Amino acid sequence: MLEHIELFFKSIFIDNMVFAVFLGMCSYLAVSKKVATAVGLGAAVIFVLAVTVPLNWLLDQYLLRDGALVWLGPEYADYNLSFLSFILFIATIATMVQLVEIVVEKFSPSLYNSLGIFLPLIAVNCAILGGSLFMQSREIATLGLAVNYGISSGIGWFLAILAIAAIREKIRYSNVPPPLRGLGITFIITGLMGIGFQSFGGMLTGGDDGAAPVEETTAQKTEKEEKEIKEEIDEKEISYNDAVKEYK
Amino acid sequence: MSDNRLTFKKRLHILKHRYRGKKMAPAFNAFHTFLFSPDETTHSGSHIRGADDLKRTMNTVIMALVPVLLFSMFNTGYQHYAAIDAANGVARELSLWGNFFTWENLWIGITQVLPLVIVSYGVGLIIEFIFAVIKGHEVEEGYLVTGMLVPLIVPVDTPLWMLAVAVAFGVIIGKEVFGGTGMNILNPALTIRAFLFFAYPTWMSGDKVWVHEAVERAGGPDAISGETILGYLAQNKVDEYSYTISDMFFGFIPGSVGETSTFLILLGGLFLIFSKIASWRIMLSAVIGSLVMGLIFNGVVDAGWITETSNFYGLMSFEFWKHLIVGGLAFGIVYMATDPVTGSQTNRGKWFYGFLIGFLSVMIRVFNPAYPEGVFLAILLMNVFAPTIDHYVIRGNVARRMKRLKNATIFPKDSDSKEEELKVETV
């Protein structure tokens, strides 16, 4: 239970998709002019992540990773299909996005129209593929945690686009210098928001490290370096001597 | 005063008229309105006459800050000499007139704190003037408060060039690119603080930066310590500091220049509330938020869920109400969170906004070992989310009134009104 809470909190705030790893920026920048649209896209991203991450977890667990095929029989233990990760992950994601598109078009035509090209583009939204790849590289242990990870990193992305959409609505009538209008000011806002999200940087993770290692003084450092250099020279001399001996 | 001698005011007035419509006009205008009260009246359009213009508002906040600044000058000197005494093993009793309000303390304050104020105002106002001249609008008074807040929230030994760089960053990126005063999304003073914190972390945190000269003397035979109370607690040294509760409340403790005296901050806060400059909703809800979070942590300790060896024990077991009198929480709540530009602007939104600031401040304090003090980051984070809160408060209001409209008998429920409603929802 505790690890669920920790992962949930961590993937929303600490490893935020936008502010910590800068993924999914294209639709984040392009579809954040209005809060209503941003909410729609954010919800779609949460849904797609919540479905694709566990699906890809299953794929990874039973098909792709080293020795994953052992359930077919002991002779499959040596197979490692992880080079197929990208193709299979993207295939899952594309399928899911198509599904979402069909559903949204059927039930909310207005949202479908305002999202425009960015709904099918979720398929290549780096946050989605990033979610699956992080799931793989961080070795998320169980299916439940994978679901949790998908939903919470989606919520992180959702919060980011929600906040920036509200800010952009607020500054719509601000007297921004002409060269910065549009994307320029949006990038600056994103940077400033990143500062705000720094509040969580190092939270939870840093606590386990205990006291920081004592910094070496420069004198100690140079001493150490000198010693290393000396050793290196010694080694070289030895090898040189050996070579000379062999030559003789 | 004889009529044929031109007064300074008159000269400024003439200069202003000569440069009217030219590029330099805003600069003269700013001096004129800043130093004197012009007797000009506007000629066109209809106007609402209010006593509290931007300048009056800003000046009120500065008045609330002056006692804090004066106290901080004495405290800077006091902490310096107290740390030297402590290093030499001399016992020191605090006596208000004996060793606190003394000339030698004030001298340290004048040589250390005043330059910070001058650099902060100088750099910031130069940038404001340049932008006003380029953009051709009047110089806005927005920097007056920011320039006063900045020196109060940095450690006393911050190098002046660092402060200048940070102020330039904060004023340009934090404010001017958004169109100047009233348009920014993050509090400029806190942006400057955050810039300093992330760009020069060694000068902004640790146990040496909070007392004058502690950095220079570090490692030497006359080394002095300047650990803050939160610093002690973060390292689980619960009993190693010797400050009493009244020390904490009245501010005879090390810390950022102006954050120490909760008592004077409280007076300033009351002054701001009674002059209706700052929002009491934000202050009250922020206090409640921090108390709630502190109570939760104390509850965790009381329930025995964490042991004394845990990294968080020191801060978690700290009595919940003491969080308000150490560190920058009080200063942040009174002077930073209540910023009318970057804070939440709806009354209901202010409750959420303030509560979350208090809540997150204490949470970051306790849980984030990287920052023993998280108030400025919590406020920045809530600045980011303030427009979102406002948006939903307003949407909620619209929805409620739509419902009332629908139930009202005056308007017949026909198909037209339904269509109208749909339109509003999808916009």
XYZ file of C-alpha atoms in Angstrom:
675
model
C 0.000 0.000 0.000
C 2.766 2.418 0.972
C 4.619 1.821 -2.285
C 1.418 2.576 -4.206
C 1.058 5.935 -2.455
C 4.713 6.701 -2.930
C 4.637 5.892 -6.652
C 1.446 7.874 -7.107
C 2.830 10.984 -5.454
C 6.196 10.604 -7.112
C 4.934 10.329 -10.656
C 2.527 13.248 -10.294
C 4.835 15.772 -8.681
C 8.447 14.664 -8.537
C 8.881 12.950 -11.911
C 6.299 15.141 -13.582
C 6.133 14.328 -17.279
C 6.358 17.962 -18.329
C 8.475 19.684 -15.707
C 10.920 16.959 -14.758
C 11.517 15.090 -18.024
C 10.079 17.525 -20.589
C 7.953 14.973 -22.424
C 4.762 15.625 -24.343
C 5.702 19.241 -24.915
C 4.215 19.576 -28.408
C 0.594 19.111 -27.499
C 1.231 20.758 -24.131
C 2.257 23.938 -25.924
C -0.220 23.756 -28.775
C -3.490 22.815 -27.079
C -3.171 24.957 -23.958
C -4.907 28.088 -25.147
C -8.210 27.270 -23.468
C -8.898 25.464 -20.242
C -11.824 23.437 -21.598
C -9.791 22.011 -24.481
C -6.811 21.400 -22.250
C -8.978 19.443 -19.822
C -10.268 17.320 -22.692
C -6.828 16.491 -23.982
C -5.518 15.930 -20.475
C -8.308 13.465 -19.763
C -7.565 11.664 -23.022
C -3.889 11.420 -22.097
C -4.744 10.042 -18.637
C -6.999 7.440 -20.213
C -4.503 6.390 -22.871
C -1.680 6.161 -20.348
C -3.848 4.243 -17.898
C -4.590 1.631 -20.561
C -1.335 1.418 -22.490
C 1.078 1.221 -19.576
C -0.475 -1.929 -18.062
C -0.922 -3.487 -21.519
C 2.687 -2.815 -22.335
C 3.646 -4.116 -18.914
C 2.006 -7.426 -19.790
C 3.746 -7.451 -23.166
C 7.049 -6.702 -21.529
C 6.585 -9.288 -18.809
C 5.416 -12.182 -20.960
C 6.940 -11.489 -24.366
C 9.756 -9.028 -24.518
C 12.144 -9.089 -21.603
C 15.049 -11.458 -21.239
C 13.669 -14.927 -20.508
C 10.071 -13.723 -20.627
C 9.045 -16.544 -22.945
C 9.872 -19.220 -20.423
C 6.159 -19.850 -19.859
C 6.114 -21.514 -23.313
C 8.621 -24.073 -22.196
C 12.094 -24.264 -20.690
C 13.765 -24.206 -24.094
C 12.616 -20.588 -24.589
C 14.519 -19.298 -21.575
C 17.323 -17.803 -23.665
C 15.139 -15.636 -25.879
C 15.377 -11.879 -25.436
C 12.961 -9.943 -27.609
C 13.415 -6.551 -25.956
C 14.647 -5.092 -29.254
C 11.003 -5.275 -30.328
C 9.865 -3.000 -27.479
C 9.492 0.156 -29.515
C 7.454 -1.416 -32.289
C 5.135 -3.319 -30.006
C 4.658 -0.447 -27.571
C 3.832 1.957 -30.368
C 1.419 -0.563 -31.896
C -0.452 -0.822 -28.592
C -0.509 2.941 -28.211
C -1.722 3.587 -31.758
C -4.532 1.096 -31.325
C -5.638 2.650 -28.084
C -5.533 6.147 -29.515
C -7.705 5.068 -32.426
C -10.154 3.673 -29.917
C -10.196 6.895 -27.921
C -10.692 8.894 -31.082
C -13.706 6.840 -32.100
C -15.212 7.138 -28.631
C -14.643 10.891 -28.378
C -16.039 11.515 -31.851
C -19.143 9.570 -30.983
C -19.843 11.074 -27.563
C -18.424 14.599 -27.645
C -18.229 16.036 -31.151
C -17.430 19.508 -29.832
C -14.393 18.259 -27.935
C -13.435 16.209 -30.986
C -13.477 19.328 -33.125
C -11.570 21.502 -30.698
C -8.857 18.894 -30.170
C -8.485 18.605 -33.927
C -5.306 16.996 -35.141
C -3.910 16.657 -31.629
C -6.138 13.763 -30.709
C -4.660 11.361 -33.282
C -1.308 12.911 -32.499
C -1.507 11.509 -28.953
C -0.217 8.358 -30.616
C 3.122 10.060 -31.084
C 2.923 12.117 -27.890
C 6.250 11.375 -26.261
C 4.642 11.368 -22.814
C 2.669 8.234 -23.756
C 5.563 6.259 -25.172
C 7.735 7.725 -22.425
C 5.347 6.302 -19.833
C 5.713 2.805 -21.259
C 9.482 3.058 -21.625
C 9.924 4.434 -18.099
C 7.745 1.587 -16.889
C 10.186 -0.808 -18.583
C 13.400 0.853 -17.477
C 12.281 1.512 -13.905
C 11.246 -2.153 -13.653
C 7.815 -1.584 -12.184
C 7.131 -4.767 -10.291
C 3.433 -5.601 -10.499
C 0.486 -5.008 -12.795
C -1.218 -2.946 -10.096
C 1.773 -0.634 -9.848
C 1.822 -0.318 -13.637
C -1.817 0.808 -13.639
C -0.986 3.223 -10.843
C 2.022 4.524 -12.730
C 0.032 5.078 -15.914
C -2.772 6.931 -14.185
C -0.561 9.062 -11.968
C 1.863 10.169 -14.652
C -1.190 11.022 -16.740
C -2.523 13.118 -13.861
C 0.835 14.887 -13.641
C 0.621 15.808 -17.309
C -3.006 16.808 -16.880
C -2.171 19.160 -14.004
C 0.591 20.763 -16.030
C -1.564 21.472 -19.069
C -4.452 22.595 -16.854
C -2.284 25.097 -15.009
C -0.688 26.526 -18.116
C -4.042 26.798 -19.882
C -5.453 28.794 -16.975
C -2.371 31.006 -16.943
C -2.587 31.595 -20.684
C -6.236 32.533 -20.335
C -5.256 34.944 -17.583
C -2.487 36.647 -19.549
C -4.499 36.858 -22.746
C -4.833 40.635 -22.398
C -1.372 41.255 -20.985
C 0.890 43.616 -22.830
C 3.504 41.030 -23.766
C 6.295 42.377 -26.009
C 5.372 41.480 -29.605
C 8.343 39.170 -30.333
C 7.447 37.024 -27.339
C 3.740 36.652 -27.998
C 2.455 33.130 -28.456
C 4.980 30.366 -28.043
C 7.766 32.548 -26.676
C 5.915 33.604 -23.565
C 4.540 30.074 -23.194
C 8.052 28.690 -22.997
C 8.986 31.310 -20.403
C 5.891 30.450 -18.364
C 6.762 26.774 -18.573
C 10.220 27.508 -17.234
C 8.808 29.544 -14.362
C 6.293 26.814 -13.601
C 9.199 24.392 -13.540
C 10.716 26.501 -10.743
C 7.461 26.134 -8.819
C 7.492 22.388 -9.314
C 11.030 22.279 -7.964
C 9.383 22.273 -4.524
C 9.131 18.547 -4.869
C 12.551 17.897 -6.397
C 14.469 15.531 -4.194
C 11.501 14.829 -1.942
C 11.127 11.207 -0.739
C 14.179 10.103 -2.702
C 16.733 12.196 -0.833
C 15.613 11.086 2.607
C 17.000 7.594 2.327
C 20.511 8.647 1.505
C 21.179 9.809 5.038
C 23.908 12.336 5.589
C 25.606 13.721 2.519
C 29.118 12.395 1.967
C 31.807 14.564 3.482
C 33.392 16.656 0.783
C 37.092 16.159 0.304
C 39.198 19.210 0.745
C 41.189 20.269 -2.265
C 44.424 19.312 -0.610
C 43.223 15.752 -0.132
C 41.981 15.673 -3.671
C 45.254 16.768 -5.219
C 47.084 14.267 -3.055
C 44.810 11.527 -4.316
C 45.192 12.603 -7.903
C 48.963 12.697 -7.589
C 48.903 9.212 -6.164
C 46.783 7.958 -9.053
C 49.075 9.530 -11.604
C 52.063 7.995 -9.900
C 50.439 4.588 -9.939
C 49.654 4.980 -13.573
C 53.237 5.878 -14.355
C 54.413 2.912 -12.319
C 52.113 0.613 -14.228
C 53.341 1.941 -17.510
C 56.935 1.515 -16.433
C 56.229 -2.024 -15.378
C 54.587 -2.889 -18.652
C 57.423 -1.192 -20.482
C 59.932 -3.203 -18.541
C 57.989 -6.359 -19.266
C 57.942 -5.569 -22.938
C 61.675 -4.934 -22.925
C 62.232 -8.209 -21.114
C 60.132 -10.096 -23.605
C 61.960 -8.450 -26.422
C 65.229 -9.566 -24.975
C 9.675 81.029 -0.720
C 10.252 83.735 -3.324
C 8.547 83.337 -6.649
C 11.471 84.063 -8.915
C 13.567 81.186 -7.571
C 12.700 77.925 -9.250
C 12.059 75.090 -6.843
C 13.105 71.555 -7.640
C 9.483 70.646 -8.071
C 8.918 73.459 -10.514
C 11.987 72.486 -12.510
C 10.835 68.905 -12.740
C 7.484 70.175 -13.843
C 9.015 72.269 -16.620
C 11.245 69.387 -17.711
C 8.250 67.142 -17.798
C 6.394 69.498 -20.057
C 9.371 69.954 -22.333
C 9.727 66.216 -22.804
C 6.046 65.500 -23.139
C 5.486 62.991 -25.919
C 9.221 62.251 -26.185
C 10.923 59.016 -25.247
C 12.291 60.163 -21.924
C 8.942 61.443 -20.690
C 8.151 58.465 -18.415
C 11.410 58.899 -16.511
C 10.722 62.536 -15.577
C 7.142 61.745 -14.895
C 8.145 58.984 -12.509
C 10.462 61.254 -10.528
C 7.816 63.904 -10.369
C 5.068 61.655 -9.097
C 7.382 59.748 -6.822
C 8.885 62.744 -5.061
C 5.903 65.088 -5.080
C 2.198 64.907 -5.326
C 1.347 66.434 -8.719
C -1.575 68.807 -8.887
C -2.507 67.849 -12.412
C -5.935 66.554 -13.190
C -7.042 64.394 -16.041
C -9.123 66.115 -18.658
C -10.915 63.494 -20.662
C -13.355 60.716 -19.968
C -15.194 59.887 -16.780
C -13.217 58.859 -13.737
C -13.644 57.175 -10.440
C -11.717 58.926 -7.735
C -10.123 56.542 -5.259
C -7.757 57.317 -2.428
C -5.780 54.107 -2.785
C -3.938 54.166 -6.057
C -1.040 51.850 -6.781
C 1.466 54.176 -5.174
C -0.528 54.426 -1.947
C -0.952 50.647 -1.856
C 2.733 50.041 -2.337
C 3.685 52.632 0.260
C 1.408 51.008 2.814
C 3.168 47.687 2.358
C 6.536 49.403 2.669
C 5.389 51.027 5.919
C 4.505 47.566 7.185
C 7.997 46.398 6.200
C 10.056 49.192 7.752
C 9.945 47.871 11.351
C 11.011 44.456 10.074
C 13.913 46.010 8.179
C 15.082 48.053 11.171
C 14.859 45.076 13.493
C 16.739 42.924 11.007
C 19.634 45.393 10.962
C 20.079 45.076 14.702
C 19.549 41.339 14.611
C 22.224 40.877 11.943
C 24.746 42.508 14.228
C 23.482 40.712 17.301
C 23.692 37.274 15.685
C 27.188 38.047 14.474
C 28.516 38.938 17.911
C 26.502 36.195 19.595
C 28.056 33.595 17.293
C 31.557 34.916 18.032
C 30.860 34.736 21.743
C 29.540 31.220 21.383
C 32.653 30.190 19.468
C 34.846 31.640 22.207
C 32.849 29.914 24.894
C 31.564 33.167 26.408
C 28.068 32.946 27.818
C 25.782 35.662 26.488
C 22.518 36.821 28.000
C 20.187 38.708 25.758
C 19.347 42.122 27.125
C 17.364 44.402 24.888
C 19.220 47.661 25.583
C 22.433 46.126 26.837
C 23.480 44.134 23.806
C 20.739 44.188 21.221
C 19.862 47.772 20.300
C 23.463 48.918 20.274
C 25.467 50.997 17.846
C 27.866 48.196 17.007
C 24.962 45.937 16.047
C 23.430 48.688 13.966
C 26.761 49.327 12.278
C 26.926 45.708 11.087
C 23.348 46.115 9.897
C 24.184 49.320 8.027
C 27.235 47.846 6.340
C 25.602 44.518 5.514
C 21.874 44.992 5.064
C 21.713 48.493 3.610
C 23.875 47.637 0.557
C 21.481 44.783 -0.210
C 18.581 47.224 -0.157
C 20.433 49.755 -2.310
C 21.516 47.191 -4.914
C 18.073 45.640 -5.044
C 16.371 49.005 -5.580
C 19.067 50.343 -7.887
C 19.175 47.447 -10.317
C 15.443 46.856 -10.270
C 14.471 50.488 -10.792
C 17.028 51.004 -13.577
C 15.502 48.070 -15.433
C 11.986 49.387 -14.787
C 12.970 52.811 -16.131
C 14.597 51.328 -19.237
C 11.525 49.251 -19.991
C 9.207 52.179 -19.384
C 11.221 54.383 -21.734
C 11.375 51.705 -24.435
C 7.724 50.809 -24.207
C 6.626 54.383 -23.669
C 4.417 53.874 -20.643
C 4.658 55.413 -17.222
C 7.028 53.881 -14.708
C 4.978 51.602 -12.523
C 5.354 51.514 -8.778
C 5.286 47.738 -8.655
C 8.953 47.407 -7.939
C 8.820 49.454 -4.739
C 7.608 46.531 -2.652
C 9.581 43.864 -4.488
C 12.767 45.860 -4.025
C 12.142 45.988 -0.285
C 11.169 42.330 0.017
C 14.203 40.965 -1.799
C 16.883 42.013 0.707
C 14.706 40.715 3.530
C 14.501 37.162 2.187
C 18.130 36.504 1.325
C 20.939 35.436 3.670
C 22.894 38.388 4.982
C 26.189 37.629 3.261
C 24.775 37.250 -0.235
C 27.337 38.833 -2.594
C 25.974 41.991 -4.122
C 26.708 41.019 -7.740
C 24.732 37.812 -7.216
C 21.816 39.832 -5.942
C 22.095 42.160 -8.936
C 22.051 39.262 -11.417
C 19.085 37.692 -9.674
C 17.161 40.955 -9.526
C 17.754 41.489 -13.251
C 16.470 37.993 -13.946
C 13.462 38.360 -11.695
C 12.405 41.747 -13.022
C 12.919 40.958 -16.709
C 11.873 37.308 -16.976
C 9.535 37.295 -14.020
C 7.704 40.522 -14.737
C 8.586 42.708 -17.691
C 8.136 40.044 -20.372
C 4.568 39.662 -19.207
C 3.934 43.348 -19.679
C 5.004 44.805 -16.367
C 3.328 45.345 -13.022
C 0.067 43.549 -12.546
C 0.625 41.046 -15.342
C 3.173 38.673 -13.852
C 2.211 35.158 -12.852
C 4.913 34.489 -10.240
C 5.780 36.797 -7.383
C 8.900 38.660 -8.605
C 10.564 38.733 -5.192
C 10.181 34.977 -4.866
C 11.343 34.455 -8.443
C 14.517 36.313 -7.491
C 14.893 34.191 -4.372
C 14.331 30.989 -6.332
C 16.837 32.057 -8.973
C 19.446 32.670 -6.285
C 18.620 29.380 -4.613
C 19.010 27.252 -7.707
C 21.841 29.178 -9.336
C 24.066 29.638 -6.272
C 22.961 26.958 -3.790
C 26.126 27.156 -1.695
C 25.383 30.777 -0.849
C 21.715 30.179 -0.153
C 21.582 27.149 2.117
C 23.630 25.280 4.640
C 24.706 26.163 8.129
C 27.141 28.962 7.373
C 25.294 31.562 5.365
C 22.841 32.834 7.947
C 25.225 34.779 10.159
C 27.501 37.565 8.982
C 31.101 36.434 8.359
C 30.406 32.775 9.126
C 31.439 31.799 5.603
C 34.746 33.681 5.675
C 35.685 32.249 9.026
C 34.707 28.671 8.205
C 37.520 26.223 8.774
C 39.672 28.801 10.526
C 40.559 28.992 14.189
C 37.841 31.583 14.817
C 35.062 29.688 13.007
C 31.526 30.553 14.016
C 28.348 28.668 13.402
C 25.135 30.071 12.046
C 22.763 27.149 11.932
C 19.085 27.962 11.874
C 16.603 26.144 14.046
C 15.143 24.356 11.051
C 18.656 23.338 10.063
C 19.210 21.746 13.483
C 15.889 19.961 13.281
C 16.501 18.678 9.756
C 19.667 17.030 11.024
C 17.778 15.491 13.948
C 19.728 17.582 16.443
C 16.579 18.247 18.405
C 18.129 19.499 21.629
C 21.235 21.235 20.378
C 19.913 24.712 19.836
C 19.439 26.991 22.818
C 16.731 29.356 21.618
C 13.664 29.828 23.780
C 10.163 30.230 22.440
C 10.244 33.969 23.091
C 13.530 34.184 21.143
C 11.774 32.539 18.221
C 8.712 34.731 18.489
C 10.507 38.047 18.843
C 13.143 37.061 16.346
C 16.504 36.840 18.111
C 17.474 33.849 15.957
C 19.588 33.400 12.836
C 17.837 33.242 9.486
C 17.286 35.220 6.332
C 17.651 38.945 6.922
C 14.058 39.885 7.654
C 12.242 36.664 8.360
C 13.121 36.173 12.004
C 10.803 38.414 13.979
C 7.358 36.866 13.943
C 6.184 39.575 16.341
C 6.916 42.472 13.972
C 5.616 40.501 11.010
C 2.410 39.947 12.944
C 2.126 43.693 13.593
C 2.772 44.382 9.915
C 0.186 41.815 8.957
C -2.446 43.368 11.224
C -1.627 46.782 9.774
C -2.084 45.428 6.253
C -5.369 43.776 7.171
C -6.767 46.917 8.798
C -5.694 49.103 5.900
C -7.387 46.518 3.654
C -4.297 46.080 1.522
C -3.729 42.383 2.118
C -6.318 39.647 2.219
C -7.096 38.289 5.670
C -8.598 35.227 3.994
C -5.262 34.181 2.563
C -3.398 34.812 5.814
C -5.921 32.985 7.965
C -6.260 29.996 5.671
C -2.475 29.715 5.284
C -2.073 29.663 9.056
C -4.792 27.016 9.301
C -3.154 24.980 6.533
C 0.226 24.943 8.234
C -1.312 24.064 11.592
C -3.256 21.175 10.069
C -0.170 19.757 8.401
C 1.838 20.211 11.603
C -0.868 18.412 13.594
C -0.838 15.519 11.140
C 2.925 15.134 11.518
C 2.714 15.356 15.303
C -0.001 12.710 15.155
C 2.296 10.440 13.160
C 4.981 10.823 15.805
C 2.546 10.279 18.677
C 1.195 7.148 17.045
C 4.738 5.798 16.989
C 4.825 5.225 13.231
C 8.329 6.562 12.927
C 11.274 6.074 15.218
C 13.789 8.561 16.545
C 16.359 7.362 14.044
C 14.215 8.370 11.105
C 15.498 11.288 9.049
C 12.220 13.100 9.455
C 11.921 12.684 13.218
C 13.377 16.043 14.182
C 10.993 18.076 12.066
C 7.990 15.824 12.521
C 8.125 15.951 16.290
C 8.420 19.763 16.277
C 5.242 21.107 17.921
C 2.800 22.092 15.216
C 2.364 25.730 16.238
C 6.097 26.342 16.416
C 6.318 25.998 12.651
C 4.775 29.439 12.474
C 7.437 31.193 14.534
C 10.598 29.761 12.995
C 11.851 30.200 9.478
C 10.139 32.226 6.821
C 6.604 30.895 7.106
C 5.158 33.967 8.820
C 6.979 36.359 6.516
C 5.866 34.416 3.449
C 2.247 34.256 4.553
C 1.976 37.945 5.393
C 3.991 39.623 2.658
C 4.309 37.113 -0.195
C 1.244 34.919 -0.319
C -1.041 37.941 -0.140
C 0.383 39.501 -3.310
C -2.814 40.612 -5.070
C -1.375 40.076 -8.546
C -0.113 36.532 -8.317
C -2.437 35.198 -5.657
C -5.910 33.889 -6.110
C -8.322 36.680 -6.903
C -11.676 35.204 -5.984
C -12.769 35.094 -2.367
C -13.509 31.403 -2.377
C -10.318 30.727 -4.288
C -8.298 32.554 -1.642
C -9.265 29.976 0.972
C -7.980 27.088 -1.136
C -4.922 29.026 -2.216
C -3.923 30.040 1.295
C -4.662 26.671 2.831
C -2.524 24.866 0.279
C 0.340 27.308 0.808
C 0.440 26.590 4.522
C -0.059 22.872 3.989
C 2.649 22.528 1.343
C 5.122 24.773 3.194
C 5.202 22.540 6.216
C 5.165 19.428 4.055
C 8.188 20.562 2.038
C 9.945 21.553 5.246
C 9.548 18.122 6.704
C 9.730 15.815 3.717
C 12.241 17.494 1.488
C 15.735 17.100 2.881
C 17.083 19.268 0.067
C 15.305 22.328 1.409
C 14.910 22.780 5.157
C 12.808 25.800 4.244
C 10.171 25.401 1.563
C 7.898 28.359 2.024
C 9.061 30.283 -1.008
C 8.686 27.231 -3.239
C 5.239 26.449 -1.877
C 4.095 29.991 -2.637
C 5.583 29.840 -6.133
C 3.827 26.547 -6.766
C 0.523 27.965 -5.642
C 1.136 31.064 -7.789
C 1.275 28.625 -10.700
C -2.043 27.088 -9.723
C -3.831 30.267 -8.645
C -5.292 30.937 -12.134
C -6.591 27.359 -12.233
C -8.285 27.782 -8.860
C -9.819 31.074 -9.983
C -10.995 29.535 -13.225
C -12.906 26.802 -11.452
C -14.332 29.145 -8.823
C -15.697 31.320 -11.599
C -17.016 28.344 -13.560
C -18.698 27.115 -10.391
C -20.297 30.499 -9.928
C -21.526 30.530 -13.524
C -22.976 27.060 -13.168
C -24.786 27.963 -9.956
C -26.290 31.066 -11.472
C -27.299 29.180 -14.590
C -29.159 26.763 -12.369
C -30.879 29.621 -10.604
C -31.766 31.108 -13.963
C -33.231 27.826 -15.095
C -35.358 27.525 -11.972
C -36.576 31.105 -12.134
C -40.171 31.443 -13.262
C -39.706 34.726 -15.079
C -38.020 33.044 -17.978
C -40.094 30.400 -19.698
C -38.216 27.191 -20.323
C -38.195 27.060 -24.057
C -35.813 25.567 -26.544
C -33.979 28.866 -27.084
C -32.639 29.139 -23.556
C -31.424 25.564 -23.687
C -29.448 26.240 -26.811
C -28.023 29.330 -25.168
C -26.912 27.263 -22.218
C -25.208 24.687 -24.415
C -23.269 27.432 -26.107
C -22.019 28.797 -22.809
C -20.882 25.388 -21.712
C -18.934 24.634 -24.832
C -17.235 27.996 -25.048
